[in-house]
mmCIF file of C-alpha atoms in Angstrom:
data_model
loop_
_atom_site.group_PDB
_atom_site.id
_atom_site.type_symbol
_atom_site.label_atom_id
_atom_site.label_comp_id
_atom_site.label_asym_id
_atom_site.label_seq_id
_atom_site.Cartn_x
_atom_site.Cartn_y
_atom_site.Cartn_z
ATOM 1 C CA UNK M 29 120.211 152.424 119.589
ATOM 2 C CA UNK M 30 118.695 155.651 120.891
ATOM 3 C CA UNK M 31 120.931 157.658 123.221
ATOM 4 C CA UNK M 32 119.197 159.739 125.914
ATOM 5 C CA UNK M 33 120.674 162.232 128.372
ATOM 6 C CA UNK M 34 118.423 162.753 131.409
ATOM 7 C CA UNK M 35 119.218 165.366 134.053
ATOM 8 C CA UNK M 36 118.101 165.058 137.649
ATOM 9 C CA UNK M 37 117.749 161.288 137.396
ATOM 10 C CA UNK M 38 118.621 160.313 140.954
ATOM 11 C CA UNK M 39 115.199 160.633 142.573
ATOM 12 C CA UNK M 40 111.545 161.564 142.162
ATOM 13 C CA UNK M 41 110.367 162.295 138.636
ATOM 14 C CA UNK M 42 113.834 161.815 137.181
ATOM 15 C CA UNK M 43 114.226 158.340 138.664
ATOM 16 C CA UNK M 44 110.746 157.412 137.406
ATOM 17 C CA UNK M 45 111.635 158.609 133.894
ATOM 18 C CA UNK M 46 114.835 156.550 133.968
ATOM 19 C CA UNK M 47 112.797 153.481 134.918
ATOM 20 C CA UNK M 48 110.208 154.156 132.201
ATOM 21 C CA UNK M 49 112.970 154.382 129.602
ATOM 22 C CA UNK M 50 114.714 151.183 130.694
ATOM 23 C CA UNK M 51 113.794 149.558 127.390
ATOM 24 C CA UNK M 52 115.487 147.522 124.677
ATOM 25 C CA UNK M 53 117.229 149.783 122.195
ATOM 26 C CA UNK M 54 117.621 152.641 124.689
ATOM 27 C CA UNK M 55 120.925 153.821 126.134
ATOM 28 C CA UNK M 56 120.311 156.314 128.933
ATOM 29 C CA UNK M 57 122.826 158.333 130.891
ATOM 30 C CA UNK M 58 121.543 160.011 134.021
ATOM 31 C CA UNK M 59 122.875 162.927 136.026
ATOM 32 C CA UNK M 60 122.859 164.033 139.627
ATOM 33 C CA UNK M 61 124.645 166.530 141.828
ATOM 34 C CA UNK M 62 126.637 163.703 143.440
ATOM 35 C CA UNK M 63 128.265 160.659 141.942
ATOM 36 C CA UNK M 64 126.183 157.551 141.371
ATOM 37 C CA UNK M 65 125.153 155.523 138.369
ATOM 38 C CA UNK M 66 125.175 158.653 136.196
ATOM 39 C CA UNK M 67 127.441 161.657 135.722
ATOM 40 C CA UNK M 68 127.843 164.110 138.580
ATOM 41 C CA UNK M 69 127.386 167.811 137.851
ATOM 42 C CA UNK M 70 126.309 170.679 140.102
ATOM 43 C CA UNK M 71 124.237 173.034 137.971
ATOM 44 C CA UNK M 72 124.865 175.891 140.400
ATOM 45 C CA UNK M 73 128.215 176.019 138.597
ATOM 46 C CA UNK M 74 127.697 177.729 135.206
ATOM 47 C CA UNK M 75 130.339 175.463 133.644
ATOM 48 C CA UNK M 76 128.625 172.246 134.757
ATOM 49 C CA UNK M 77 126.032 171.822 131.961
ATOM 50 C CA UNK M 78 128.647 171.891 129.207
ATOM 51 C CA UNK M 79 130.893 169.531 131.177
ATOM 52 C CA UNK M 80 127.971 167.131 131.592
ATOM 53 C CA UNK M 81 127.071 167.328 127.906
ATOM 54 C CA UNK M 82 130.583 166.595 126.699
ATOM 55 C CA UNK M 83 131.078 163.782 129.208
ATOM 56 C CA UNK M 84 127.810 162.157 128.100
ATOM 57 C CA UNK M 85 128.682 162.665 124.447
ATOM 58 C CA UNK M 86 131.982 160.871 124.975
ATOM 59 C CA UNK M 87 130.295 157.948 126.748
ATOM 60 C CA UNK M 88 127.760 157.702 123.944
ATOM 61 C CA UNK M 89 130.443 157.626 121.266
ATOM 62 C CA UNK M 90 129.626 161.045 119.852
ATOM 63 C CA UNK M 91 125.854 160.909 119.458
ATOM 64 C CA UNK M 92 122.968 162.063 121.670
ATOM 65 C CA UNK M 93 119.462 161.692 120.268
ATOM 66 C CA UNK M 94 117.225 162.934 123.083
ATOM 67 C CA UNK M 95 117.717 165.437 125.905
ATOM 68 C CA UNK M 96 115.398 165.432 128.914
ATOM 69 C CA UNK M 97 115.858 168.409 131.257
ATOM 70 C CA UNK M 98 114.432 167.461 134.639
ATOM 71 C CA UNK M 99 116.950 168.760 137.185
ATOM 72 C CA UNK M 100 115.712 171.555 139.405
ATOM 73 C CA UNK M 101 115.447 173.015 142.890
ATOM 74 C CA UNK M 102 112.470 174.252 144.887
ATOM 75 C CA UNK M 103 113.705 176.511 147.661
ATOM 76 C CA UNK M 104 111.900 179.201 149.620
ATOM 77 C CA UNK M 105 112.857 182.830 149.046
ATOM 78 C CA UNK M 106 110.703 185.042 151.292
ATOM 79 C CA UNK M 107 110.623 188.700 150.283
ATOM 80 C CA UNK M 108 111.472 189.670 153.864
ATOM 81 C CA UNK M 109 115.057 188.478 153.466
ATOM 82 C CA UNK M 110 117.750 191.108 153.056
ATOM 83 C CA UNK M 111 118.402 192.221 149.491
ATOM 84 C CA UNK M 112 121.598 190.254 148.930
ATOM 85 C CA UNK M 113 120.148 186.984 150.206
ATOM 86 C CA UNK M 114 116.978 187.361 148.117
ATOM 87 C CA UNK M 115 118.925 188.080 144.923
ATOM 88 C CA UNK M 116 121.355 185.230 145.626
ATOM 89 C CA UNK M 117 118.522 182.716 146.028
ATOM 90 C CA UNK M 118 116.758 184.075 142.935
ATOM 91 C CA UNK M 119 119.922 183.716 140.871
ATOM 92 C CA UNK M 120 120.665 180.219 142.181
ATOM 93 C CA UNK M 121 117.205 178.961 141.192
ATOM 94 C CA UNK M 122 117.430 180.592 137.767
ATOM 95 C CA UNK M 123 120.871 179.100 137.193
ATOM 96 C CA UNK M 124 119.858 175.567 138.146
ATOM 97 C CA UNK M 125 116.307 175.457 136.800
ATOM 98 C CA UNK M 126 116.522 177.586 133.663
ATOM 99 C CA UNK M 127 120.011 178.624 132.605
ATOM 100 C CA UNK M 128 121.469 175.118 132.910
ATOM 101 C CA UNK M 129 118.576 173.732 130.871
ATOM 102 C CA UNK M 130 119.054 176.453 128.271
ATOM 103 C CA UNK M 131 122.766 175.689 128.002
ATOM 104 C CA UNK M 132 122.021 172.000 127.420
ATOM 105 C CA UNK M 133 119.280 172.790 124.885
ATOM 106 C CA UNK M 134 121.702 175.011 122.970
ATOM 107 C CA UNK M 135 124.356 172.302 122.893
ATOM 108 C CA UNK M 136 121.778 169.746 121.784
ATOM 109 C CA UNK M 137 120.443 171.903 118.946
ATOM 110 C CA UNK M 138 123.951 172.660 117.693
ATOM 111 C CA UNK M 139 124.877 168.964 117.929
ATOM 112 C CA UNK M 140 121.921 167.951 115.784
ATOM 113 C CA UNK M 141 122.537 170.766 113.317
ATOM 114 C CA UNK M 142 126.177 169.725 112.933
ATOM 115 C CA UNK M 143 125.119 166.132 112.306
ATOM 116 C CA UNK M 144 122.149 167.114 110.116
ATOM 117 C CA UNK M 145 120.243 164.721 112.360
ATOM 118 C CA UNK M 146 116.874 164.871 114.104
ATOM 119 C CA UNK M 147 116.625 165.235 117.858
ATOM 120 C CA UNK M 148 114.125 165.697 120.669
ATOM 121 C CA UNK M 149 114.094 167.845 123.784
ATOM 122 C CA UNK M 150 111.697 167.279 126.681
ATOM 123 C CA UNK M 151 111.708 169.967 129.370
ATOM 124 C CA UNK M 152 110.072 169.233 132.717
ATOM 125 C CA UNK M 153 108.531 172.536 133.781
ATOM 126 C CA UNK M 154 105.664 173.024 136.258
ATOM 127 C CA UNK M 155 102.064 174.087 136.668
ATOM 128 C CA UNK M 156 103.607 177.140 138.335
ATOM 129 C CA UNK M 157 104.643 178.368 134.881
ATOM 130 C CA UNK M 158 100.989 179.218 134.244
ATOM 131 C CA UNK M 159 99.339 179.437 137.643
ATOM 132 C CA UNK M 160 102.192 180.949 139.638
ATOM 133 C CA UNK M 161 103.278 179.703 143.046
ATOM 134 C CA UNK M 162 103.428 180.808 146.669
ATOM 135 C CA UNK M 163 104.661 184.272 147.725
ATOM 136 C CA UNK M 164 107.976 182.655 148.693
ATOM 137 C CA UNK M 165 108.464 181.109 145.257
ATOM 138 C CA UNK M 166 108.390 183.901 142.688
ATOM 139 C CA UNK M 167 111.727 182.647 141.399
ATOM 140 C CA UNK M 168 110.552 179.063 140.965
ATOM 141 C CA UNK M 169 107.465 180.066 138.965
ATOM 142 C CA UNK M 170 109.515 182.437 136.816
ATOM 143 C CA UNK M 171 112.129 179.762 136.080
ATOM 144 C CA UNK M 172 109.489 177.279 134.971
ATOM 145 C CA UNK M 173 107.666 179.862 132.847
ATOM 146 C CA UNK M 174 111.016 180.487 131.186
ATOM 147 C CA UNK M 175 111.372 176.780 130.425
ATOM 148 C CA UNK M 176 107.978 176.738 128.704
ATOM 149 C CA UNK M 177 108.767 179.831 126.627
ATOM 150 C CA UNK M 178 112.151 178.400 125.692
ATOM 151 C CA UNK M 179 110.574 175.097 124.639
ATOM 152 C CA UNK M 180 108.087 176.834 122.371
ATOM 153 C CA UNK M 181 110.822 178.987 120.851
ATOM 154 C CA UNK M 182 112.987 175.955 120.078
ATOM 155 C CA UNK M 183 110.016 174.135 118.563
ATOM 156 C CA UNK M 184 109.206 177.046 116.269
ATOM 157 C CA UNK M 185 112.793 177.736 115.353
ATOM 158 C CA UNK M 186 114.077 174.306 114.402
ATOM 159 C CA UNK M 187 111.151 172.082 113.422
ATOM 160 C CA UNK M 188 112.135 172.157 109.738
ATOM 161 C CA UNK M 189 115.458 170.618 110.741
ATOM 162 C CA UNK M 190 113.762 167.727 112.522
ATOM 163 C CA UNK M 191 114.562 169.156 115.958
ATOM 164 C CA UNK M 192 111.486 168.811 118.157
ATOM 165 C CA UNK M 193 110.790 170.250 121.603
ATOM 166 C CA UNK M 194 108.113 169.473 124.173
ATOM 167 C CA UNK M 195 107.377 170.453 127.770
ATOM 168 C CA UNK M 196 105.578 168.778 130.641
ATOM 169 C CA UNK M 197 103.981 170.848 133.401
ATOM 170 C CA UNK M 198 103.293 168.692 136.458
ATOM 171 C CA UNK M 199 101.328 169.980 139.392
ATOM 172 C CA UNK M 200 102.110 168.556 142.804
ATOM 173 C CA UNK M 201 103.895 165.237 142.387
ATOM 174 C CA UNK M 202 104.712 162.952 145.275
ATOM 175 C CA UNK M 203 108.442 163.513 145.382
ATOM 176 C CA UNK M 204 110.518 164.574 148.356
ATOM 177 C CA UNK M 205 110.088 168.230 147.369
ATOM 178 C CA UNK M 206 106.309 167.890 147.082
ATOM 179 C CA UNK M 207 105.976 166.091 150.421
ATOM 180 C CA UNK M 208 107.771 168.939 152.183
ATOM 181 C CA UNK M 209 105.654 171.540 150.421
ATOM 182 C CA UNK M 210 102.365 169.764 151.144
ATOM 183 C CA UNK M 211 103.159 169.368 154.828
ATOM 184 C CA UNK M 212 104.130 173.038 155.094
ATOM 185 C CA UNK M 213 100.834 174.101 153.512
ATOM 186 C CA UNK M 214 98.454 171.947 155.540
ATOM 187 C CA UNK M 215 98.418 168.727 153.526
ATOM 188 C CA UNK M 216 94.787 167.680 153.147
ATOM 189 C CA UNK M 217 93.570 171.271 152.940
ATOM 190 C CA UNK M 218 95.811 171.910 149.993
ATOM 191 C CA UNK M 219 94.743 168.656 148.344
ATOM 192 C CA UNK M 220 91.177 169.962 148.297
ATOM 193 C CA UNK M 221 92.281 172.241 145.455
ATOM 194 C CA UNK M 222 92.981 169.210 143.237
ATOM 195 C CA UNK M 223 89.754 167.853 141.680
ATOM 196 C CA UNK M 224 91.337 164.419 141.226
ATOM 197 C CA UNK M 225 91.774 164.292 144.990
ATOM 198 C CA UNK M 226 95.437 163.344 145.004
ATOM 199 C CA UNK M 227 98.789 164.523 143.749
ATOM 200 C CA UNK M 228 100.363 162.875 140.726
ATOM 201 C CA UNK M 229 102.634 159.873 141.004
ATOM 202 C CA UNK M 230 106.089 160.302 139.428
ATOM 203 C CA UNK M 231 105.312 157.345 137.164
ATOM 204 C CA UNK M 232 102.498 159.364 135.571
ATOM 205 C CA UNK M 233 104.911 162.121 134.583
ATOM 206 C CA UNK M 234 107.352 159.465 133.391
ATOM 207 C CA UNK M 235 104.716 157.931 131.133
ATOM 208 C CA UNK M 236 104.244 161.290 129.417
ATOM 209 C CA UNK M 237 107.997 161.823 129.106
ATOM 210 C CA UNK M 238 108.445 158.390 127.516
ATOM 211 C CA UNK M 239 105.669 159.123 125.025
ATOM 212 C CA UNK M 240 107.168 162.476 124.045
ATOM 213 C CA UNK M 241 110.652 161.001 123.738
ATOM 214 C CA UNK M 242 109.731 157.950 121.683
ATOM 215 C CA UNK M 243 106.219 158.106 120.260
ATOM 216 C CA UNK M 244 104.890 161.644 119.922
ATOM 217 C CA UNK M 245 104.287 162.561 116.265
ATOM 218 C CA UNK M 246 106.431 165.408 114.912
ATOM 219 C CA UNK M 247 103.399 167.654 114.526
ATOM 220 C CA UNK M 248 103.153 167.743 118.325
ATOM 221 C CA UNK M 249 106.357 169.760 118.582
ATOM 222 C CA UNK M 250 105.853 172.758 120.836
ATOM 223 C CA UNK M 251 103.183 170.971 122.872
ATOM 224 C CA UNK M 252 102.966 171.435 126.639
ATOM 225 C CA UNK M 253 101.346 168.569 128.535
ATOM 226 C CA UNK M 254 99.644 169.279 131.860
ATOM 227 C CA UNK M 255 99.691 166.646 134.612
ATOM 228 C CA UNK M 256 97.994 168.313 137.552
ATOM 229 C CA UNK M 257 94.761 166.486 138.387
ATOM 230 C CA UNK M 258 92.740 169.353 136.834
ATOM 231 C CA UNK M 259 93.991 171.765 139.506
ATOM 232 C CA UNK M 260 94.821 174.157 136.696
ATOM 233 C CA UNK M 261 93.079 173.829 133.355
ATOM 234 C CA UNK M 262 94.287 176.039 130.512
#
């Protein structure tokens, strides 16, 4: 059996990934900020990632094979806010989107090193890592750029040990967060910037995540897959 820990599994892309990995031979534990079918953990709390990891490890009987970091927030942070509020929102996004993912990646790498076993990490980043985002979302773009850089660093650092790392950079995806963003930016007018003519479906991101988790050849480690309808081509 292959044991997979998936963060942010309760809705949107995370829920689609959980569905895509509902396969024979796969044991998946999900995570959300509130209790449900998975393990609850609020990543705004710096202690939460380690608590989640150890709880999942116990449920899995001491072995995790694949980590998928999908949990994240997308909250406005206009520069006109007072200093304390702007810094607080910046730090909250960094904690949830980047630092929590880094903490889980660290625990995963050390777990696989201790077991002398292979493992895979898939980090769900964003097109914003390369293209940037709106003036109210400096923090979001920076957090996702950090995820990409971290993924590449892990891939380069631990490939010889069989520890592989990949990232996915979706553009707009029709989740609750994306619907709110699209409506706030004029909807159809914003869609005109996507050559495909539509935003991605969460199932499309999930297909890529399933491939990276189960099928991608080891020589792909360090790869970043874009799913953005050609709205940003690197």
